[in-house]
PDB file of C-alpha atoms in Angstrom:
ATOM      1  CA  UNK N 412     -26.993  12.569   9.674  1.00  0.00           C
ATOM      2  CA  UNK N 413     -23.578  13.544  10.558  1.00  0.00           C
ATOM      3  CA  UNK N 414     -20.122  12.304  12.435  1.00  0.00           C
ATOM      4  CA  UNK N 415     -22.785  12.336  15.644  1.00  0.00           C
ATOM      5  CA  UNK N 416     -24.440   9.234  15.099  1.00  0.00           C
ATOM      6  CA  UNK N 417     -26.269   7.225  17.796  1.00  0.00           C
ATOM      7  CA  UNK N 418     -25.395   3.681  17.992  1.00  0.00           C
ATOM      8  CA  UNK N 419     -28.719   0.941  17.996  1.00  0.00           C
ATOM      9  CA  UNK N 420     -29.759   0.549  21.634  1.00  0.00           C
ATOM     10  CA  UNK N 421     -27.588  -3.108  22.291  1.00  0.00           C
ATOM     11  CA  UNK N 422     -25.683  -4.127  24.795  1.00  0.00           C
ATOM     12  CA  UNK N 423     -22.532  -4.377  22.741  1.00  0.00           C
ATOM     13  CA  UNK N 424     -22.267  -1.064  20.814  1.00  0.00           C
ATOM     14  CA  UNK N 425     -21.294  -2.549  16.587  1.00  0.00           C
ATOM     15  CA  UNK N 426     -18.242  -1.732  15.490  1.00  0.00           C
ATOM     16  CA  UNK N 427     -20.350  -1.050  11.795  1.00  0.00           C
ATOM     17  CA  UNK N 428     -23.766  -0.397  11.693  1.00  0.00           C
ATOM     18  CA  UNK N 429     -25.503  -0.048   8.068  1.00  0.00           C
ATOM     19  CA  UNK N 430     -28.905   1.178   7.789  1.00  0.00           C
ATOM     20  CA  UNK N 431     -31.456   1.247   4.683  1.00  0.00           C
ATOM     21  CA  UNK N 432     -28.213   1.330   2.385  1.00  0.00           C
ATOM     22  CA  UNK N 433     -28.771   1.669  -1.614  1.00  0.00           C
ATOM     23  CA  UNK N 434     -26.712   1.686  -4.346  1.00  0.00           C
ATOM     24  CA  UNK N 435     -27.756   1.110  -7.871  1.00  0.00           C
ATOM     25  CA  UNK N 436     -26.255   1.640 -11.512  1.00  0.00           C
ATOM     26  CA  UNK N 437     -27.163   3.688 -14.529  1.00  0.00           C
ATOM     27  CA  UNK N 438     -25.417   2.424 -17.704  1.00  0.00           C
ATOM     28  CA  UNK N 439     -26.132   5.662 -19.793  1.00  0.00           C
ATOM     29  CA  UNK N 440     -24.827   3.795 -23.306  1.00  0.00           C
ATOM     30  CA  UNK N 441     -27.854   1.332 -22.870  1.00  0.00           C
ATOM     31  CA  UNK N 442     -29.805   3.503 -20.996  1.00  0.00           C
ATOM     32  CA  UNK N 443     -30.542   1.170 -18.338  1.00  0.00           C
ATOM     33  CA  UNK N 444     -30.631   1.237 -14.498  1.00  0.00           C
ATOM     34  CA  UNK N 445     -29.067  -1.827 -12.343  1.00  0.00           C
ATOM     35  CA  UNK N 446     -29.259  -2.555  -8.933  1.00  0.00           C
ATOM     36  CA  UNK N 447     -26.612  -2.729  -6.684  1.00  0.00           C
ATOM     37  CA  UNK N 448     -28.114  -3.403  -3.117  1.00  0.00           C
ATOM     38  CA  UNK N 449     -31.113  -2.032  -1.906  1.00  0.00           C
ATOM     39  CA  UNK N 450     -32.161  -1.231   1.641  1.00  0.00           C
ATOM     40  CA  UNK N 451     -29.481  -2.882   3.619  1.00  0.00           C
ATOM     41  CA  UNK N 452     -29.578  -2.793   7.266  1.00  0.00           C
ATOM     42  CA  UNK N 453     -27.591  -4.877   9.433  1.00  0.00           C
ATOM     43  CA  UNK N 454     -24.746  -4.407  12.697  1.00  0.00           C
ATOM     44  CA  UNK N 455     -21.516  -6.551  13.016  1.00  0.00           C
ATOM     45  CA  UNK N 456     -20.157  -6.287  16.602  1.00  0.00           C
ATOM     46  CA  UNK N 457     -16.336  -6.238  17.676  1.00  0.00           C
ATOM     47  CA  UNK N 458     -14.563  -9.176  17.146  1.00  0.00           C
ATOM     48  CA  UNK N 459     -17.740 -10.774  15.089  1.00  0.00           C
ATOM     49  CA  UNK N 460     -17.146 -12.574  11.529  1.00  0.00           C
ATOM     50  CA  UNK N 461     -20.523 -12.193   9.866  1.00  0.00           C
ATOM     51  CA  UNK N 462     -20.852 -13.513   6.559  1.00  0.00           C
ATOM     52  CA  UNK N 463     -23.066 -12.883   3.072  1.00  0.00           C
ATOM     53  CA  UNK N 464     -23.521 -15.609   0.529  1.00  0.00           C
ATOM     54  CA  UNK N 465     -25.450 -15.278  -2.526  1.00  0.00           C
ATOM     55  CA  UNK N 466     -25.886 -16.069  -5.963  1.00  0.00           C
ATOM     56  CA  UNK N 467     -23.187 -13.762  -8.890  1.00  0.00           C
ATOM     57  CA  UNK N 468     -25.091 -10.735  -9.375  1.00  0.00           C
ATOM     58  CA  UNK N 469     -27.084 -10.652  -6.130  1.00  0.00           C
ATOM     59  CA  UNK N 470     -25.776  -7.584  -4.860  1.00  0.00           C
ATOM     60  CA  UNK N 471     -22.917  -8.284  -2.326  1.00  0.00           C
ATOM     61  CA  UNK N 472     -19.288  -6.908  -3.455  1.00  0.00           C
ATOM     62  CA  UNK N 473     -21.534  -3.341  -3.799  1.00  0.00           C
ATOM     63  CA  UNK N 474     -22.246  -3.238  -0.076  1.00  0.00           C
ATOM     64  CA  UNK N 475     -18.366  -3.709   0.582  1.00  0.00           C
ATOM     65  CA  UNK N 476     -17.440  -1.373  -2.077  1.00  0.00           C
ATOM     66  CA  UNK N 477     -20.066   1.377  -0.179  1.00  0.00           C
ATOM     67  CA  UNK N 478     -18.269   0.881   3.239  1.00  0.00           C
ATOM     68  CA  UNK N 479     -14.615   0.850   1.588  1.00  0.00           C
ATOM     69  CA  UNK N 480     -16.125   4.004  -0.411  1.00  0.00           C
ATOM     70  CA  UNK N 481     -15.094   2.835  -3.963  1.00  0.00           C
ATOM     71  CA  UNK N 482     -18.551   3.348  -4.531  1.00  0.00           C
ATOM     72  CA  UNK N 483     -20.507   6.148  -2.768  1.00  0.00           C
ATOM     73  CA  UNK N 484     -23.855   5.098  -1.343  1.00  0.00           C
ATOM     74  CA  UNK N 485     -26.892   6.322  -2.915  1.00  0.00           C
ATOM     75  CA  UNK N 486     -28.708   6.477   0.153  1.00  0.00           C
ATOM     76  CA  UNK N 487     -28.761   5.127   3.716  1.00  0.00           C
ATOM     77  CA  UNK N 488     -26.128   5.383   6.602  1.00  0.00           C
ATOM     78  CA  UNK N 489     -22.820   3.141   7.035  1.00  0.00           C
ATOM     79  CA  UNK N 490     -22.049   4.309  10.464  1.00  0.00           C
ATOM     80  CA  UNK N 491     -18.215   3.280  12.018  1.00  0.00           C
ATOM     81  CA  UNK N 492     -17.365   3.531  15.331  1.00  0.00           C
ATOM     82  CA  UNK N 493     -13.340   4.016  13.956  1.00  0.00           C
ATOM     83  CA  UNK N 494     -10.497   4.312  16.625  1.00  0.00           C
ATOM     84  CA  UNK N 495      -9.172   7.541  15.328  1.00  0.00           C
ATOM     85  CA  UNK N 496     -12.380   9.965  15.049  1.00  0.00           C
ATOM     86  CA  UNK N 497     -15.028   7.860  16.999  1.00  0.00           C
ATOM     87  CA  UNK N 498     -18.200   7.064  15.036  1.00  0.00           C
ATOM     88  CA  UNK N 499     -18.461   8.669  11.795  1.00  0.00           C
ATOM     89  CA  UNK N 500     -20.837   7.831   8.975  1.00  0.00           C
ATOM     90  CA  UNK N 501     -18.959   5.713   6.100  1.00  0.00           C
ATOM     91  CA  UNK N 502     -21.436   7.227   3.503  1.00  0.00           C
ATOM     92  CA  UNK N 503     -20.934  10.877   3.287  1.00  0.00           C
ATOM     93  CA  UNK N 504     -17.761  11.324   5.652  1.00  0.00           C
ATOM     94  CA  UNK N 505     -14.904  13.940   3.847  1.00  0.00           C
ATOM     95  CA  UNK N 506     -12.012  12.072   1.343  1.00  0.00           C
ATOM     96  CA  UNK N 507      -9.328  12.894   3.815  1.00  0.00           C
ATOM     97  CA  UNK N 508     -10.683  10.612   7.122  1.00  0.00           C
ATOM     98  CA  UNK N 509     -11.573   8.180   4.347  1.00  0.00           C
ATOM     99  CA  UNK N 510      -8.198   7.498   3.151  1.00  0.00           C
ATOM    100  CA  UNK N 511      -6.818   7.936   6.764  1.00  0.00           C
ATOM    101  CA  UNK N 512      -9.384   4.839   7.528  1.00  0.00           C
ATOM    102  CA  UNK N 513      -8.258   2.857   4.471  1.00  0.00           C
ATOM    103  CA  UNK N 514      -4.579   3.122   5.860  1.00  0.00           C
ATOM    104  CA  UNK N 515      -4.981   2.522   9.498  1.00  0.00           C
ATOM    105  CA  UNK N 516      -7.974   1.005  10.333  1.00  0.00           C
ATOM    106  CA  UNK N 517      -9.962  -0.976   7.525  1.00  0.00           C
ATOM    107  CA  UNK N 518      -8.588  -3.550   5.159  1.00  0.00           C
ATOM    108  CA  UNK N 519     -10.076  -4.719   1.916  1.00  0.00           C
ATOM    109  CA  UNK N 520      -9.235  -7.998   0.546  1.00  0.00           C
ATOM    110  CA  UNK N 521     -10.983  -8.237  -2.875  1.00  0.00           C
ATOM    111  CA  UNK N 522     -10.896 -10.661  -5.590  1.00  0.00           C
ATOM    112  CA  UNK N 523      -8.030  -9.085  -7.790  1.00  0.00           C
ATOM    113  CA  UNK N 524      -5.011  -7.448  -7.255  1.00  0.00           C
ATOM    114  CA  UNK N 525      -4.177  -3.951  -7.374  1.00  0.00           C
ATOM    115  CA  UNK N 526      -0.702  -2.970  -7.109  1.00  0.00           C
ATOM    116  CA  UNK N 527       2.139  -0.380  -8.469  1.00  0.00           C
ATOM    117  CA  UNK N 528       4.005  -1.490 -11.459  1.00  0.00           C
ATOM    118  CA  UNK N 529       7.423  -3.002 -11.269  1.00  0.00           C
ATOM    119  CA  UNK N 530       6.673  -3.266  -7.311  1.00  0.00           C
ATOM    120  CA  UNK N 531       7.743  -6.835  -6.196  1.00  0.00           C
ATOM    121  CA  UNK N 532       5.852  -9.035  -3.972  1.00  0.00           C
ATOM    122  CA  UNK N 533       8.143  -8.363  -1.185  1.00  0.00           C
ATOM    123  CA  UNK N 534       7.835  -4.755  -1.737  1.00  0.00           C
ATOM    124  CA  UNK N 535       4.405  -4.407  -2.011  1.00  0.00           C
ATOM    125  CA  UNK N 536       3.792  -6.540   1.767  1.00  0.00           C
ATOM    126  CA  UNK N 537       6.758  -4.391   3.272  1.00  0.00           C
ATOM    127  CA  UNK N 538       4.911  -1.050   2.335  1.00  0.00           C
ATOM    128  CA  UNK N 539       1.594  -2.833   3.820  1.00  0.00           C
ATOM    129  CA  UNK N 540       3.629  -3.853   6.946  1.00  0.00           C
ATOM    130  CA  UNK N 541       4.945  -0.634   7.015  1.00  0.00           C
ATOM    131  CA  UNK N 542       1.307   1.174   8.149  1.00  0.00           C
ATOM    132  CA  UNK N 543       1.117  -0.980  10.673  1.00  0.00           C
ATOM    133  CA  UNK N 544       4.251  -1.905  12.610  1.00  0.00           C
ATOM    134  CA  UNK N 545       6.934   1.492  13.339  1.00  0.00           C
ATOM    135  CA  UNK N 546      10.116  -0.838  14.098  1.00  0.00           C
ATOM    136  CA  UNK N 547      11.800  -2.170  10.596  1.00  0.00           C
ATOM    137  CA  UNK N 548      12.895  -5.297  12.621  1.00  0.00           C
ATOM    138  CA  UNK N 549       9.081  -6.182  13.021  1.00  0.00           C
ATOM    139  CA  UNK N 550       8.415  -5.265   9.293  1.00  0.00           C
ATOM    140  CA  UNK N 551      10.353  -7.211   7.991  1.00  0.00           C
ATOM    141  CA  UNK N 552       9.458 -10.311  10.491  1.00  0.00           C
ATOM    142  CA  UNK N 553       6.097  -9.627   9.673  1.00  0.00           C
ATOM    143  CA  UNK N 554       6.781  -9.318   5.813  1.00  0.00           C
ATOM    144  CA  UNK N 555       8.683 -12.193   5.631  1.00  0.00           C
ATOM    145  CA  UNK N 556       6.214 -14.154   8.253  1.00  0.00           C
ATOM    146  CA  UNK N 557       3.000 -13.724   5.356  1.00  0.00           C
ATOM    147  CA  UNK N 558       5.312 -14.425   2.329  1.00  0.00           C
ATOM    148  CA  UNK N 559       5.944 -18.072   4.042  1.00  0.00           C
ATOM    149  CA  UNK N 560       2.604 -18.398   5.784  1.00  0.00           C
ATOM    150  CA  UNK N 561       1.162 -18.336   2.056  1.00  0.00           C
ATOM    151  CA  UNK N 562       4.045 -20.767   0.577  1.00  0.00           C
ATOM    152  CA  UNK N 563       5.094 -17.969  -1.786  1.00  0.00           C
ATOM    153  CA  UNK N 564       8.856 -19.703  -2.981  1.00  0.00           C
ATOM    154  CA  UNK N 565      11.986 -17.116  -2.062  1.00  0.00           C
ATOM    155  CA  UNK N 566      12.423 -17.053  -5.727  1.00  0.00           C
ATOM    156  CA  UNK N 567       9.195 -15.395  -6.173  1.00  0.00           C
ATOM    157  CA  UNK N 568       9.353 -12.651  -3.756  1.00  0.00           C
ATOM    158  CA  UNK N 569      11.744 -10.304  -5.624  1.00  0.00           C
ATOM    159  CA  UNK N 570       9.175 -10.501  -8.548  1.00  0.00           C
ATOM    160  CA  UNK N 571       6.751  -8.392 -10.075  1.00  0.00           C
ATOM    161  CA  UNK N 572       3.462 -10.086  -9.620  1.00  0.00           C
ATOM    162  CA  UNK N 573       1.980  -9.158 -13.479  1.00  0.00           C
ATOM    163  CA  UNK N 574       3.994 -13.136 -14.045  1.00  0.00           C
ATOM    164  CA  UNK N 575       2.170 -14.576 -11.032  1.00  0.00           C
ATOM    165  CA  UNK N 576      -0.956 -16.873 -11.354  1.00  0.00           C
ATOM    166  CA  UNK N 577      -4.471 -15.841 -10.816  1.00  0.00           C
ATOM    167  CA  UNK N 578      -4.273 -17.527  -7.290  1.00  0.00           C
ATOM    168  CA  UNK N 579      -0.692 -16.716  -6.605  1.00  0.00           C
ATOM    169  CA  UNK N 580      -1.876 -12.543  -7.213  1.00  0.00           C
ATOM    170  CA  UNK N 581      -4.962 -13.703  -4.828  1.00  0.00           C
ATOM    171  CA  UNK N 582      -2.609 -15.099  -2.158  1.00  0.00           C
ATOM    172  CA  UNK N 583      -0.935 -11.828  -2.618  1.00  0.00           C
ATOM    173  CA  UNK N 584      -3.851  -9.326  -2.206  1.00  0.00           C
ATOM    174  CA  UNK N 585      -4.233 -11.362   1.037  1.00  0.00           C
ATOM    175  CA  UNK N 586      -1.231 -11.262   2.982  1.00  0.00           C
ATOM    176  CA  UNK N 587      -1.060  -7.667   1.745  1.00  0.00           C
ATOM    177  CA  UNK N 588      -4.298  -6.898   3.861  1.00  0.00           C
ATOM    178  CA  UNK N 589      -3.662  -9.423   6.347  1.00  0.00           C
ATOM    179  CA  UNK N 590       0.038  -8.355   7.282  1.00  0.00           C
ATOM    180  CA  UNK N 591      -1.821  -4.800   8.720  1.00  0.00           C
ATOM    181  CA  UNK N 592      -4.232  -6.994  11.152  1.00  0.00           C
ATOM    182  CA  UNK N 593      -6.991  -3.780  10.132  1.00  0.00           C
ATOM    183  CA  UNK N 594      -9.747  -3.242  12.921  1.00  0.00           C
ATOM    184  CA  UNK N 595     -12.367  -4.220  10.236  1.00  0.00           C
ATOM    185  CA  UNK N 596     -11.495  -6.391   7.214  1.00  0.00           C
ATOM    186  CA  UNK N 597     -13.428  -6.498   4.833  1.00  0.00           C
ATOM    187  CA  UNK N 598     -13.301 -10.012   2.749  1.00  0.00           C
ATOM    188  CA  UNK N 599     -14.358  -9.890  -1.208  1.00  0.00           C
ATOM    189  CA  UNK N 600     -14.559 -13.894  -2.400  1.00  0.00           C
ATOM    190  CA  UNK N 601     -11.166 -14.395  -0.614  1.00  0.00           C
ATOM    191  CA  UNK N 602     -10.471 -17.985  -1.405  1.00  0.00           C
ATOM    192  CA  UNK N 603     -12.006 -17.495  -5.020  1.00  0.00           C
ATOM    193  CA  UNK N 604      -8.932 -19.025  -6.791  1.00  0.00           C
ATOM    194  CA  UNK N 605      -7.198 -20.862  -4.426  1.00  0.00           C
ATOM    195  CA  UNK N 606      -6.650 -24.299  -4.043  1.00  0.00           C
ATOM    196  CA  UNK N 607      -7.664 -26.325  -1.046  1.00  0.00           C
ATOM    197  CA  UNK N 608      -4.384 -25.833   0.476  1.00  0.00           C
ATOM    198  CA  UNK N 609      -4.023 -21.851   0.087  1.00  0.00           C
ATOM    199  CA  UNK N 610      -7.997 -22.381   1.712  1.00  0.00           C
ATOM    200  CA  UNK N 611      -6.643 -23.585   4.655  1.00  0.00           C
ATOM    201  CA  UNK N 612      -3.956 -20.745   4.939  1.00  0.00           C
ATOM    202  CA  UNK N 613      -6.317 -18.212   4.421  1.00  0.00           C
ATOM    203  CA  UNK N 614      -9.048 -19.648   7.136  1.00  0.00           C
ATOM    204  CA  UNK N 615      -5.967 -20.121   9.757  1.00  0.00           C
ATOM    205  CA  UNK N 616      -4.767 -15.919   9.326  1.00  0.00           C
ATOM    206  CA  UNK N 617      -8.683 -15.296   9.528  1.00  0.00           C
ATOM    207  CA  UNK N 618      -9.159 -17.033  12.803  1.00  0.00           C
ATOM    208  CA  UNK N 619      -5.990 -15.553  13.846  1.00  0.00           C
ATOM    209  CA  UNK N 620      -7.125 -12.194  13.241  1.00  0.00           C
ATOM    210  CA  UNK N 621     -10.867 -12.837  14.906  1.00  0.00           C
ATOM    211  CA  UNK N 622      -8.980 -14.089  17.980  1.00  0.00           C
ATOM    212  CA  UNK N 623      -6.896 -10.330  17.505  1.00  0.00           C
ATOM    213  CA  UNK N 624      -9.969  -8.646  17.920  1.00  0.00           C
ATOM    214  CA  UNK N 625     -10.185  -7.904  14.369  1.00  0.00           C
ATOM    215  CA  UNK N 626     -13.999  -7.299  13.221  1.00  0.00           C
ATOM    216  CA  UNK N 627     -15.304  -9.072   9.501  1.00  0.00           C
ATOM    217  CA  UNK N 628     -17.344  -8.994   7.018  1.00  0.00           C
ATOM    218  CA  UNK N 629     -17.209 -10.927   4.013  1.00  0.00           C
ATOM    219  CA  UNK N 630     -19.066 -12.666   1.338  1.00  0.00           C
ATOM    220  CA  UNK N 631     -18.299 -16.208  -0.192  1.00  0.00           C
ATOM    221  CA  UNK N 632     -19.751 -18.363  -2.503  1.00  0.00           C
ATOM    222  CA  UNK N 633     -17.881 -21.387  -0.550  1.00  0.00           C
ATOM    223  CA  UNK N 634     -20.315 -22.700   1.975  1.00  0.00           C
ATOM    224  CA  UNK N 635     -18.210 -24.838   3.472  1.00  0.00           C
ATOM    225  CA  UNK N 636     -15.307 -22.654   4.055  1.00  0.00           C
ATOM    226  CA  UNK N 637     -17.067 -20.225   6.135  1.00  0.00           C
ATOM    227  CA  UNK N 638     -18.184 -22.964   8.566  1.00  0.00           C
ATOM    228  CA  UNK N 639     -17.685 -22.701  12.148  1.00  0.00           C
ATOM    229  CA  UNK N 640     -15.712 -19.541  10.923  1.00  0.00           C
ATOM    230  CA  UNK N 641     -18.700 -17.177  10.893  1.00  0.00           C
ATOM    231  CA  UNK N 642     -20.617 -16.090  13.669  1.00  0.00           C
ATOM    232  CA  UNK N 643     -23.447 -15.254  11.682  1.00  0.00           C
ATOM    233  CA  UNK N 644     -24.885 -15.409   7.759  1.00  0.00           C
ATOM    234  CA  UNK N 645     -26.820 -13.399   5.682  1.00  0.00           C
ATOM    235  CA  UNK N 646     -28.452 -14.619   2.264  1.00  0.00           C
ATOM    236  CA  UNK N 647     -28.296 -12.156  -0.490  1.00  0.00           C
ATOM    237  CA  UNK N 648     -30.863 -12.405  -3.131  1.00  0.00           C
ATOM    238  CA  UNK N 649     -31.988  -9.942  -5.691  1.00  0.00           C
ATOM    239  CA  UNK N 650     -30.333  -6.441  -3.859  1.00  0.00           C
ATOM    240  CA  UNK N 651     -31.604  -7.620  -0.137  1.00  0.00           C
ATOM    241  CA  UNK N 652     -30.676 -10.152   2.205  1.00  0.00           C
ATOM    242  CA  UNK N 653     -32.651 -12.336   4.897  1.00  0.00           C
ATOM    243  CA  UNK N 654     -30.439 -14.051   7.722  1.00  0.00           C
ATOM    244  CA  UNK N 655     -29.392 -17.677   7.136  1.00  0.00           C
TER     245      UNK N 655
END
């Protein structure tokens, strides 16, 4: 299957459509196969927030990882209809159109953070800011906008985030992928480490995103967070799901 991919016959065409997706594991020091996810099919529609729960283990952060492409599918079709090239399949498309993707058009929030050395906080929103907004006026409003939104203190924002917390990095990782309000986020444990309060920030930018017209998918082990936040919810158990 290549870049001309037929979209499921609905009356909303998805935004991302995954069919029979695999992924497993070989550990070649133990000689042993894991699975990842297996035979994954499901369609999340613009502006939708679908979400995946599921025991540690179960299989979710690999079907992320396949559409993001840190991890290259196995087998099965991740079809996007992106902005910039129409729809193209996720799984096998070229490096180039994937990285153009990753900058312009999908966001990744995952559980850690990932960042240049000796880049500041402030510094490492700006640059995010900066893929998404061409006037420096509205970079920096938009920069400075996510800093407060997540109650990072001025002191903090000129400093290299190896001193920050665990949920302070987390906070980070967020407003980082928020600031760029992506077509499709996708959401790994976002509110992992956070207290109730960051909770709250993090649910308000989501539901100002969905209201954007930004498309979701993310998995969560907190139930109740993803209440009346999610339009739908998938159970993941053993490398498949069943909807909740």
């Amino acid at each position: 299957m290549g870049d001309s991919i037929e979209f499921y016959q609905l009356d909303v065409c998805p935004l991302l459509a995954i069919e029979d997706l695999s992924k497993g594991f070989t550990l070649h020091a133990a000689d042993r196969r894991v699975r990842g996810c297996e035979h994954i099919s499901l369609s999340v529609l613009p502006g939708e927030f679908v979400g995946v729960t599921g025991r540690s283990g179960s299989g979710k952060s690999t079907i992320l990882k396949c559409i993001y492409r840190t991890n290259l599918p196995e087998s099965g079709h991740i079809v996007y209809d992106s902005e910039a090239f129409g729809p193209v399949d996720l799984a096998t498309l070229d490096e180039r159109r994937v990285i153009y993707l990753r900058n312009y058009e999908i966001g990744y929030v995952s559980q850690f953070l990932d960042a240049v050395p000796r880049t500041t906080a402030r510094e490492i929103v700006h640059a995010s800011a900066a893929e998404a907004f061409a006037d420096e006026d509205a970079i920096e409003e938009e920069t400075t906008r996510m800093l407060e939104h997540f109650d990072f203190p001025k002191p903090l924002w000129d400093l290299y985030p190896n001193t920050f917390s665990g949920g302070e990095k987390l906070r980070l990782n967020i407003a980082r992928a928020m600031v760029r309000r992506p077509r499709l986020l996708l959401l790994d444990e976002p509110t992992a480490s956070l207290d109730n309060a960051s909770k709250v920030r993090v649910r308000d930018l989501i539901e100002q995103l969905k209201a954007g017209g930004t498309t979701m998918l993310g998995i969560f082990h907190d139930l109740e967070f993803m209440e009346g936040v999610c339009d739908r919810e998938y159970n993941m158990q053993t490398g498949g799901f069943v909807q909740a």
